[in-house]
């Protein structure tokens, strides 16, 4: 059975956070990067969008965490705790749920590792926050290690990906090759 099929069986074909039955996709809970049964959850598009873009979050949507926070599945607990923690800054009910929530020690450490409280965000040369899917312009010539390729100043890198474990790196395709580049040498378009 594939990993995705196992995840769908585990969640009963419903979003593991809000229980929506709309199309689901696996979501890897940071800092992990591989879709595995132990590190991923099945999410609907609404939950995924609001987790990846917290500024668009609808606090009322996340009242569903009152149920999902009690899941016995560690990555679900981690995702629920992180969302509640973010919401607790402005929502009293979310802080109440955070105070009630219980996680094993190793799961609690995992949950805290992925929070952005330390300011570990991907930022360009001007301090603008980079997000997955952004387009950036390279601000100086960059030789690529291990090859004779040079990424020229002014090169546009479209639809970037972000390194989950290193806020200084992003990935993108340049001249048909996928490479990692440093955020400090880019400017968001």
CSV table of C-alpha atoms in Angstrom, one decimal:
chain,number,residue,atom,x,y,z
A,1,UNK,CA,0.0,0.0,0.0
A,2,UNK,CA,1.4,3.4,-0.9
A,3,UNK,CA,2.1,6.1,1.7
A,4,UNK,CA,-0.8,8.3,0.4
A,5,UNK,CA,-3.2,5.3,0.6
A,6,UNK,CA,-2.1,4.5,4.1
A,7,UNK,CA,-2.6,8.2,5.1
A,8,UNK,CA,-6.1,8.2,3.5
A,9,UNK,CA,-7.0,5.0,5.4
A,10,UNK,CA,-5.8,6.6,8.7
A,11,UNK,CA,-7.8,9.7,8.2
A,12,UNK,CA,-10.9,8.0,6.8
A,13,UNK,CA,-10.7,10.2,3.7
A,14,UNK,CA,-11.3,13.4,5.8
A,15,UNK,CA,-9.0,16.3,6.5
A,16,UNK,CA,-7.1,15.5,9.7
A,17,UNK,CA,-7.6,19.0,11.0
A,18,UNK,CA,-11.1,20.1,10.0
A,19,UNK,CA,-12.7,16.8,8.8
A,20,UNK,CA,-13.6,18.3,5.4
A,21,UNK,CA,-14.1,15.6,2.8
A,22,UNK,CA,-13.0,17.7,-0.2
A,23,UNK,CA,-9.9,16.6,-2.1
A,24,UNK,CA,-7.0,15.8,0.2
A,25,UNK,CA,-3.3,16.0,-0.2
A,26,UNK,CA,-0.4,14.9,2.0
A,27,UNK,CA,1.2,17.8,4.0
A,28,UNK,CA,4.6,17.2,5.5
A,29,UNK,CA,4.9,18.6,9.0
A,30,UNK,CA,8.2,20.6,9.3
A,31,UNK,CA,11.1,20.3,9.9
A,32,UNK,CA,10.6,16.9,8.1
A,33,UNK,CA,10.7,17.0,4.3
A,34,UNK,CA,9.6,13.6,3.2
A,35,UNK,CA,6.0,12.3,2.9
A,36,UNK,CA,5.9,9.4,5.4
A,37,UNK,CA,3.1,8.1,7.6
A,38,UNK,CA,5.0,9.3,10.7
A,39,UNK,CA,5.7,12.9,9.4
A,40,UNK,CA,2.7,13.8,7.2
A,41,UNK,CA,-1.0,14.5,7.5
A,42,UNK,CA,-3.8,14.7,5.0
A,43,UNK,CA,-5.2,18.2,4.5
A,44,UNK,CA,-7.9,19.9,2.5
A,45,UNK,CA,-7.0,22.8,0.3
A,46,UNK,CA,-8.5,25.3,2.9
A,47,UNK,CA,-6.3,24.1,5.8
A,48,UNK,CA,-3.2,23.9,3.6
A,49,UNK,CA,-3.7,27.4,2.2
A,50,UNK,CA,-4.2,28.9,5.7
A,51,UNK,CA,-1.2,27.1,7.1
A,52,UNK,CA,1.1,28.1,4.3
A,53,UNK,CA,-0.2,31.7,4.3
A,54,UNK,CA,-1.0,32.5,7.9
A,55,UNK,CA,-1.9,36.1,7.1
A,56,UNK,CA,-5.0,34.8,5.3
A,57,UNK,CA,-6.1,32.6,8.2
A,58,UNK,CA,-9.7,32.7,9.2
A,59,UNK,CA,-9.8,32.2,13.0
A,60,UNK,CA,-13.3,30.7,12.9
A,61,UNK,CA,-12.2,28.0,10.5
A,62,UNK,CA,-9.7,26.8,13.1
A,63,UNK,CA,-12.3,26.2,15.8
A,64,UNK,CA,-12.3,22.7,14.4
A,65,UNK,CA,-9.0,22.2,16.3
A,66,UNK,CA,-11.1,21.8,19.4
A,67,UNK,CA,-11.6,18.2,18.2
A,68,UNK,CA,-8.5,17.4,16.2
A,69,UNK,CA,-6.1,18.5,18.9
A,70,UNK,CA,-7.0,15.3,20.8
A,71,UNK,CA,-5.8,13.1,17.9
A,72,UNK,CA,-3.5,10.2,18.9
A,73,UNK,CA,-1.5,10.9,15.7
A,74,UNK,CA,1.7,12.9,16.5
A,75,UNK,CA,1.9,15.0,13.3
A,76,UNK,CA,-1.8,15.9,13.7
A,77,UNK,CA,-1.0,17.0,17.3
A,78,UNK,CA,1.9,19.1,16.1
A,79,UNK,CA,0.0,20.8,13.3
A,80,UNK,CA,-3.0,21.5,15.7
A,81,UNK,CA,-0.7,22.9,18.4
A,82,UNK,CA,1.2,25.2,16.0
A,83,UNK,CA,-2.1,26.6,14.6
A,84,UNK,CA,-3.5,27.2,18.1
A,85,UNK,CA,-0.3,28.8,19.2
A,86,UNK,CA,-0.4,31.3,16.3
A,87,UNK,CA,-4.0,32.0,16.9
A,88,UNK,CA,-3.5,32.4,20.7
A,89,UNK,CA,-1.9,35.8,20.1
A,90,UNK,CA,-5.3,37.3,19.1
A,91,UNK,CA,-7.9,34.7,20.1
A,92,UNK,CA,-8.7,33.9,23.7
A,93,UNK,CA,-10.4,30.6,22.9
A,94,UNK,CA,-7.2,29.4,21.1
A,95,UNK,CA,-5.1,30.1,24.2
A,96,UNK,CA,-7.5,28.1,26.3
A,97,UNK,CA,-7.1,25.1,24.0
A,98,UNK,CA,-3.3,25.5,24.0
A,99,UNK,CA,-3.4,25.4,27.8
A,100,UNK,CA,-5.6,22.2,27.8
A,101,UNK,CA,-3.6,20.4,25.2
A,102,UNK,CA,-1.3,17.5,26.2
A,103,UNK,CA,1.5,16.0,24.1
A,104,UNK,CA,4.3,13.6,24.8
A,105,UNK,CA,7.7,15.3,25.4
A,106,UNK,CA,9.2,14.4,22.1
A,107,UNK,CA,6.1,15.5,20.2
A,108,UNK,CA,6.1,18.8,22.1
A,109,UNK,CA,9.7,19.4,21.1
A,110,UNK,CA,8.8,18.7,17.4
A,111,UNK,CA,6.0,21.2,17.6
A,112,UNK,CA,8.2,23.9,19.1
A,113,UNK,CA,11.0,23.4,16.5
A,114,UNK,CA,8.8,24.4,13.6
A,115,UNK,CA,7.5,27.7,15.1
A,116,UNK,CA,8.8,31.0,13.6
A,117,UNK,CA,9.0,32.8,16.9
A,118,UNK,CA,12.8,33.2,16.5
A,119,UNK,CA,12.3,35.2,13.3
A,120,UNK,CA,13.7,32.4,11.1
A,121,UNK,CA,12.0,33.4,7.9
A,122,UNK,CA,13.2,33.4,4.4
A,123,UNK,CA,13.9,37.1,3.5
A,124,UNK,CA,15.4,38.7,0.4
A,125,UNK,CA,18.2,41.4,0.3
A,126,UNK,CA,15.6,44.1,1.2
A,127,UNK,CA,14.2,42.1,4.2
A,128,UNK,CA,10.9,41.2,2.3
A,129,UNK,CA,9.6,37.8,3.3
A,130,UNK,CA,9.8,35.2,0.6
A,131,UNK,CA,7.1,32.6,0.2
A,132,UNK,CA,6.9,29.4,-1.7
A,133,UNK,CA,5.9,30.1,-5.4
A,134,UNK,CA,7.3,33.6,-5.4
A,135,UNK,CA,9.4,35.0,-8.3
A,136,UNK,CA,12.8,36.6,-7.5
A,137,UNK,CA,15.5,38.4,-9.3
A,138,UNK,CA,19.2,37.6,-8.7
A,139,UNK,CA,21.1,40.7,-7.6
A,140,UNK,CA,24.6,39.6,-8.4
A,141,UNK,CA,26.5,37.1,-10.5
A,142,UNK,CA,26.6,33.8,-8.6
A,143,UNK,CA,29.0,30.9,-9.5
A,144,UNK,CA,27.4,27.5,-9.0
A,145,UNK,CA,29.6,25.2,-6.9
A,146,UNK,CA,30.6,22.0,-8.7
A,147,UNK,CA,29.9,23.4,-12.2
A,148,UNK,CA,31.1,26.0,-14.6
A,149,UNK,CA,27.6,27.6,-14.6
A,150,UNK,CA,27.2,31.2,-13.4
A,151,UNK,CA,23.8,32.6,-12.5
A,152,UNK,CA,23.9,36.1,-13.9
A,153,UNK,CA,22.7,39.3,-12.2
A,154,UNK,CA,19.1,40.0,-13.3
A,155,UNK,CA,18.2,36.4,-13.8
A,156,UNK,CA,14.5,35.8,-12.8
A,157,UNK,CA,13.9,32.6,-10.9
A,158,UNK,CA,10.2,31.7,-11.0
A,159,UNK,CA,8.1,29.6,-8.6
A,160,UNK,CA,10.8,29.2,-5.9
A,161,UNK,CA,10.7,26.6,-3.2
A,162,UNK,CA,11.9,27.2,0.4
A,163,UNK,CA,14.3,25.1,2.4
A,164,UNK,CA,12.4,24.0,5.5
A,165,UNK,CA,15.5,23.5,7.6
A,166,UNK,CA,17.5,26.5,6.5
A,167,UNK,CA,16.0,30.0,6.2
A,168,UNK,CA,18.9,31.2,4.1
A,169,UNK,CA,18.2,29.0,1.1
A,170,UNK,CA,15.6,28.7,-1.6
A,171,UNK,CA,15.4,26.4,-4.7
A,172,UNK,CA,14.5,27.2,-8.2
A,173,UNK,CA,15.2,26.3,-11.9
A,174,UNK,CA,17.9,28.3,-13.7
A,175,UNK,CA,18.7,27.3,-17.3
A,176,UNK,CA,16.6,24.1,-16.8
A,177,UNK,CA,18.6,23.0,-13.8
A,178,UNK,CA,17.2,22.9,-10.2
A,179,UNK,CA,19.6,24.6,-7.9
A,180,UNK,CA,19.7,26.0,-4.4
A,181,UNK,CA,20.5,29.7,-4.0
A,182,UNK,CA,21.0,32.1,-1.0
A,183,UNK,CA,18.1,34.4,-0.2
A,184,UNK,CA,20.4,37.3,0.5
A,185,UNK,CA,21.3,37.5,-3.2
A,186,UNK,CA,17.7,37.7,-4.4
A,187,UNK,CA,15.1,40.4,-4.6
A,188,UNK,CA,11.4,39.6,-4.6
A,189,UNK,CA,9.5,40.7,-7.7
